[in-house]
CSV table of C-alpha atoms in Angstrom, one decimal:
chain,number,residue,atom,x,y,z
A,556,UNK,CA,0.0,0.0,0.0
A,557,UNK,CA,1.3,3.5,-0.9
A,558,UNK,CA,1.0,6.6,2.0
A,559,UNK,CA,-1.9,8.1,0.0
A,560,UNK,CA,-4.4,5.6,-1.6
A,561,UNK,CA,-5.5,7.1,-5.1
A,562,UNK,CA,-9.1,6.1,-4.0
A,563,UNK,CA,-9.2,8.4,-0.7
A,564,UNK,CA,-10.9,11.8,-0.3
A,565,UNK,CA,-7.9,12.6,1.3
A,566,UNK,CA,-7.0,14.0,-2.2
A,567,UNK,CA,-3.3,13.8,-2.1
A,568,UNK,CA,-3.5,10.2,-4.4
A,569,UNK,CA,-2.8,10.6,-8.1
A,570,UNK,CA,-3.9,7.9,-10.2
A,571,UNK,CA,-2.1,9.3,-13.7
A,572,UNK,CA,1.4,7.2,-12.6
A,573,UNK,CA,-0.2,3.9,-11.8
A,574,UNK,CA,-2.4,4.3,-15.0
A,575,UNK,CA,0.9,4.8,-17.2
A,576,UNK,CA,2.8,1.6,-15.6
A,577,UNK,CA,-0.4,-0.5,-15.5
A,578,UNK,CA,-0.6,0.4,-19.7
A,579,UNK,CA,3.1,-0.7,-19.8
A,580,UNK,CA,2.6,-4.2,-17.8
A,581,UNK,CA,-1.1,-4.5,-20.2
A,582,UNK,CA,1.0,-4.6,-23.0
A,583,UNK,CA,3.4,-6.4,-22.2
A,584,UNK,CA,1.0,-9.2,-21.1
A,585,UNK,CA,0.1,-9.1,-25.3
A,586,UNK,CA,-3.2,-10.6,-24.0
A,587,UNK,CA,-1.0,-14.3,-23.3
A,588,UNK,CA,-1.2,-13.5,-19.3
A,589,UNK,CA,-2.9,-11.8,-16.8
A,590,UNK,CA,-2.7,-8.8,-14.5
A,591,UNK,CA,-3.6,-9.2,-10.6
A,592,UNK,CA,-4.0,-6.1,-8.9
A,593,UNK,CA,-4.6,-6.9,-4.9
A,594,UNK,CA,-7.3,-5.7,-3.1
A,595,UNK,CA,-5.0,-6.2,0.2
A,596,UNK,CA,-2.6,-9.6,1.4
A,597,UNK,CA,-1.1,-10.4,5.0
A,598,UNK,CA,1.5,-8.1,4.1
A,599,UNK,CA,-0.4,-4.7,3.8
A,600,UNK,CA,-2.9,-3.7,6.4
A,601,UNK,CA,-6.6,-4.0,5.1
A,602,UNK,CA,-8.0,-1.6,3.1
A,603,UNK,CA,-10.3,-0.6,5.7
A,604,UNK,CA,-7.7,0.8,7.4
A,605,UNK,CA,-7.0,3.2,5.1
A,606,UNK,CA,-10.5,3.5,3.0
A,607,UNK,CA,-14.0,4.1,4.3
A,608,UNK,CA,-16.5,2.8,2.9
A,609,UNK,CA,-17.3,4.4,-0.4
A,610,UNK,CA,-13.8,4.7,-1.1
A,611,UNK,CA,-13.8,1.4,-0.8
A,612,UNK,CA,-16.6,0.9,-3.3
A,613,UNK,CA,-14.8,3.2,-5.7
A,614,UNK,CA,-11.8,1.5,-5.6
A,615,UNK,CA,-14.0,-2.5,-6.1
A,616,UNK,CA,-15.3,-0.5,-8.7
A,617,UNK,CA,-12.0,-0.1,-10.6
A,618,UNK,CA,-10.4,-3.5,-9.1
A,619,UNK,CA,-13.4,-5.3,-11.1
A,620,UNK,CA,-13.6,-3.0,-14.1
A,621,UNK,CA,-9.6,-3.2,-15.5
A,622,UNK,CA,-8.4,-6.3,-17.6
A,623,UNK,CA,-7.0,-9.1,-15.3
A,624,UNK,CA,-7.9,-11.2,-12.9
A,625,UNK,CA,-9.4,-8.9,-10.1
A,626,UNK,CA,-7.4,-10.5,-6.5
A,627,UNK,CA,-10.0,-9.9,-3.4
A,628,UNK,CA,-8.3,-10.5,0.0
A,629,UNK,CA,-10.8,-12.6,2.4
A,630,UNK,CA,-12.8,-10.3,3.9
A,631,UNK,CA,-12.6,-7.4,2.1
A,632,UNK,CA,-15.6,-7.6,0.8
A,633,UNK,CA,-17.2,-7.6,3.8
A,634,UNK,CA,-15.4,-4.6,5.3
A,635,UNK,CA,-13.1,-6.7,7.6
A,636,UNK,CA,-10.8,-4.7,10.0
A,637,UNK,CA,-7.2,-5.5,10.3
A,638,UNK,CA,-3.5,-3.6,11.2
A,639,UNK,CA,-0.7,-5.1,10.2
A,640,UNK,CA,0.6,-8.7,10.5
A,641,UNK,CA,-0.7,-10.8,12.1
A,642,UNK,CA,-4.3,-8.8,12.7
A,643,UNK,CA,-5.0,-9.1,8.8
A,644,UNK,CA,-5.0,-12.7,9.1
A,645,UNK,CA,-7.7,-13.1,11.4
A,646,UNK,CA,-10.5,-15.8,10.8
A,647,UNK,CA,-13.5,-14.5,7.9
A,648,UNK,CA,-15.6,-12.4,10.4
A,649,UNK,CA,-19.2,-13.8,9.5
A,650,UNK,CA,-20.4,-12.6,12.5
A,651,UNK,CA,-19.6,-9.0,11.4
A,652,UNK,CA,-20.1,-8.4,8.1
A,653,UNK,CA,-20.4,-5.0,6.4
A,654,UNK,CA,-24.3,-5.9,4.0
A,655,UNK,CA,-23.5,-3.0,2.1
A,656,UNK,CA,-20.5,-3.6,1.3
A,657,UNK,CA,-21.3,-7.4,0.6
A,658,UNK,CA,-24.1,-6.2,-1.8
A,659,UNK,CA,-21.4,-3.7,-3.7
A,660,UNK,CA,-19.0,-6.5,-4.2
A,661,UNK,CA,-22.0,-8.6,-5.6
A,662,UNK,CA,-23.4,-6.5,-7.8
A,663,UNK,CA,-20.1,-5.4,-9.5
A,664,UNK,CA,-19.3,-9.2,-10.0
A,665,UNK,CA,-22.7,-9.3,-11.6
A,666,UNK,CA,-21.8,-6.8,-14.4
A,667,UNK,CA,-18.3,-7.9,-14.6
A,668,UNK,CA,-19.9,-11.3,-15.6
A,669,UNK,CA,-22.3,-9.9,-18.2
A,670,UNK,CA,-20.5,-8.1,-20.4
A,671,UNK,CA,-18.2,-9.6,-22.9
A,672,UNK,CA,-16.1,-6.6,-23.1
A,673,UNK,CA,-15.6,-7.0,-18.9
A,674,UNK,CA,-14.4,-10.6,-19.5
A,675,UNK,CA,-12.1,-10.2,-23.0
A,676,UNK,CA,-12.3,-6.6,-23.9
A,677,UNK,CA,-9.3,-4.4,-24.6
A,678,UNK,CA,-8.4,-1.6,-22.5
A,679,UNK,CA,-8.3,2.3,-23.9
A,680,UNK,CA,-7.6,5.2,-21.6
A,681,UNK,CA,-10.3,8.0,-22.7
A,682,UNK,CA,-9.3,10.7,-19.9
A,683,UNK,CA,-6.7,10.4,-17.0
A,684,UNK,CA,-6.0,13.5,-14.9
A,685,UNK,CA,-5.1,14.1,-11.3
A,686,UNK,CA,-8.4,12.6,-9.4
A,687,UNK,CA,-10.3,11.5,-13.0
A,688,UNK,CA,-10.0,8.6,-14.9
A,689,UNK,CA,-12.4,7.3,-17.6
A,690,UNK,CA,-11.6,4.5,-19.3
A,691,UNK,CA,-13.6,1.5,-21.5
A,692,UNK,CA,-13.4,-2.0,-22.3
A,693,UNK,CA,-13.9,-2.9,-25.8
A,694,UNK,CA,-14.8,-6.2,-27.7
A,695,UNK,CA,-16.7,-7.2,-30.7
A,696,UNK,CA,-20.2,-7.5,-28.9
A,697,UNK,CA,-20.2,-5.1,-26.7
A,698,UNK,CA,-18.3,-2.3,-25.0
A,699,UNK,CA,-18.5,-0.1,-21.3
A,700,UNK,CA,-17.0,2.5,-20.2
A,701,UNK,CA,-15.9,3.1,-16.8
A,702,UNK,CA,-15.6,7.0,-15.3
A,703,UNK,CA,-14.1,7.1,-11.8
A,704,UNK,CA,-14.1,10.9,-10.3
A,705,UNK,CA,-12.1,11.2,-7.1
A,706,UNK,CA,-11.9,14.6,-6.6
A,707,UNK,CA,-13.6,17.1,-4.4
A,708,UNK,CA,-14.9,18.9,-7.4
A,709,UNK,CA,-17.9,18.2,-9.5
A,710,UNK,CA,-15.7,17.1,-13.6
A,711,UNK,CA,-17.3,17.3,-16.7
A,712,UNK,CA,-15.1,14.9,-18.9
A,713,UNK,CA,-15.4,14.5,-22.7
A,714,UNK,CA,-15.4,10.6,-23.4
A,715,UNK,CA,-16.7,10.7,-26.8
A,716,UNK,CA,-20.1,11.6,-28.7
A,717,UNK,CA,-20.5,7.4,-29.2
A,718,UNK,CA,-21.4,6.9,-25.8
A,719,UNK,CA,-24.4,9.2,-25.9
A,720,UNK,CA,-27.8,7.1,-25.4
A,721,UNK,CA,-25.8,4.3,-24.3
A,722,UNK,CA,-27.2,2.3,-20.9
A,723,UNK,CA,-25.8,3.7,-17.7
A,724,UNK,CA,-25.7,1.0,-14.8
A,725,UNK,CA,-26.2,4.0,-12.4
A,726,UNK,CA,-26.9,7.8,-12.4
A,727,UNK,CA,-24.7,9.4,-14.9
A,728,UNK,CA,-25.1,9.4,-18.5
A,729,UNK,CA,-22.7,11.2,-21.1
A,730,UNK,CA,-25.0,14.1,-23.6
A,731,UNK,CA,-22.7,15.0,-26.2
A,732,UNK,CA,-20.0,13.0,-25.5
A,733,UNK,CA,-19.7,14.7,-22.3
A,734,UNK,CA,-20.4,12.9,-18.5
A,735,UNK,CA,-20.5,15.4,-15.4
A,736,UNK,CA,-19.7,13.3,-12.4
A,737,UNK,CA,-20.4,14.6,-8.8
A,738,UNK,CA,-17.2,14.4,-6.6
A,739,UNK,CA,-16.9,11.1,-5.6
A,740,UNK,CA,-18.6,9.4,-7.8
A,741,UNK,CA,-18.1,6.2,-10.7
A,742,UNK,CA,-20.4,5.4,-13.7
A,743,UNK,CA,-20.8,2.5,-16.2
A,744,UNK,CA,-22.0,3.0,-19.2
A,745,UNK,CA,-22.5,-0.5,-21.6
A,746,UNK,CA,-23.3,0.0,-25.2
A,747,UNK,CA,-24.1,-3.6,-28.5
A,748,UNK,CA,-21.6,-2.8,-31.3
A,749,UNK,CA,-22.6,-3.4,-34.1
């Protein structure tokens, strides 16, 4: 875990230089291999620790959303609380679990399962800046696009004019080729190719 978590309101996180390294790594795969980005081992503290809740939800959001194999530590997806070693490793707390949370992690494994372009897609970077990042997944059936704002601010981004009247999976749809997302906020958008 780095001092200042891209996904915390905190603001301080910048997700531009993990974007450029992850497009390096992408392409080096050459679609033979897989990326696994952690959502936490028994070597980091849980991301609980560092995240609330939402945070946490925008960060599932992009953990399920990027090409690879997304890599969910036990418990994190029910908000499980842990310092470091060995407090991370505690048995699943079923006892204790976080619903909303639970329900998040569900329902983004839900879309991440029903669109092609989630499961084989190719990656393309459509805006990266500071606290944006708007990217989509693209295959021959289908294609989304995933816009992650992690600022303070309220961003109008410009993704492109060919995601107009495309299906949003929640609030935010894009009106000539634009998307205003409220600060701290993530959309879907799916679109059929024809």
């Amino acid at each position: 875990r780095v001092e200042e978590p891209y996904f915390s309101r905190r603001g301080k996180g910048d997700i531009s230089e993990f974007v450029k390294t992850y497009e390096e790594n992408y392409a080096a795969t050459n679609r033979e291999g897989l990326i696994c980005i952690p959502s936490g081992n028994h070597d980091m503290v849980r991301i609980k620790e560092t995240l609330d809740d939402e945070e946490i939800k925008i960060a599932f959001a992009f953990l399920l959303s990027v090409p690879g194999a997304p890599f969910i530590y036990y418990g994190d997806e029910i908000g499980m609380q842990g310092m470091k070693d060995p407090f991370n490793r505690g048995c699943m707390a079923w006892d204790d679990v976080n619903d909303e949370l639970l329900k998040w992690y569900k329902r983004l494994g839900q879309i991440r399962h029903s669109s092609k372009a989630f499961i084989n897609g190719d990656f393309e970077k459509v805006y990266c800046d500071g606290g944006v990042i708007a990217y989509s997944r693209n295959c021959e059936s289908d294609s989304v696009l995933v816009a992650i704002n992690n600022s303070n601010e309220s961003k109008k981004i410009f993704v492109g004019t060919q995601w107009d009247n495309s299906y949003s999976l929640f609030d935010e749809i894009c009106v000539d080729g634009f998307i205003t997302l409220p600060p701290y906020r993530y959309t879907l958008l799916s679109k059929q190719n024809k």
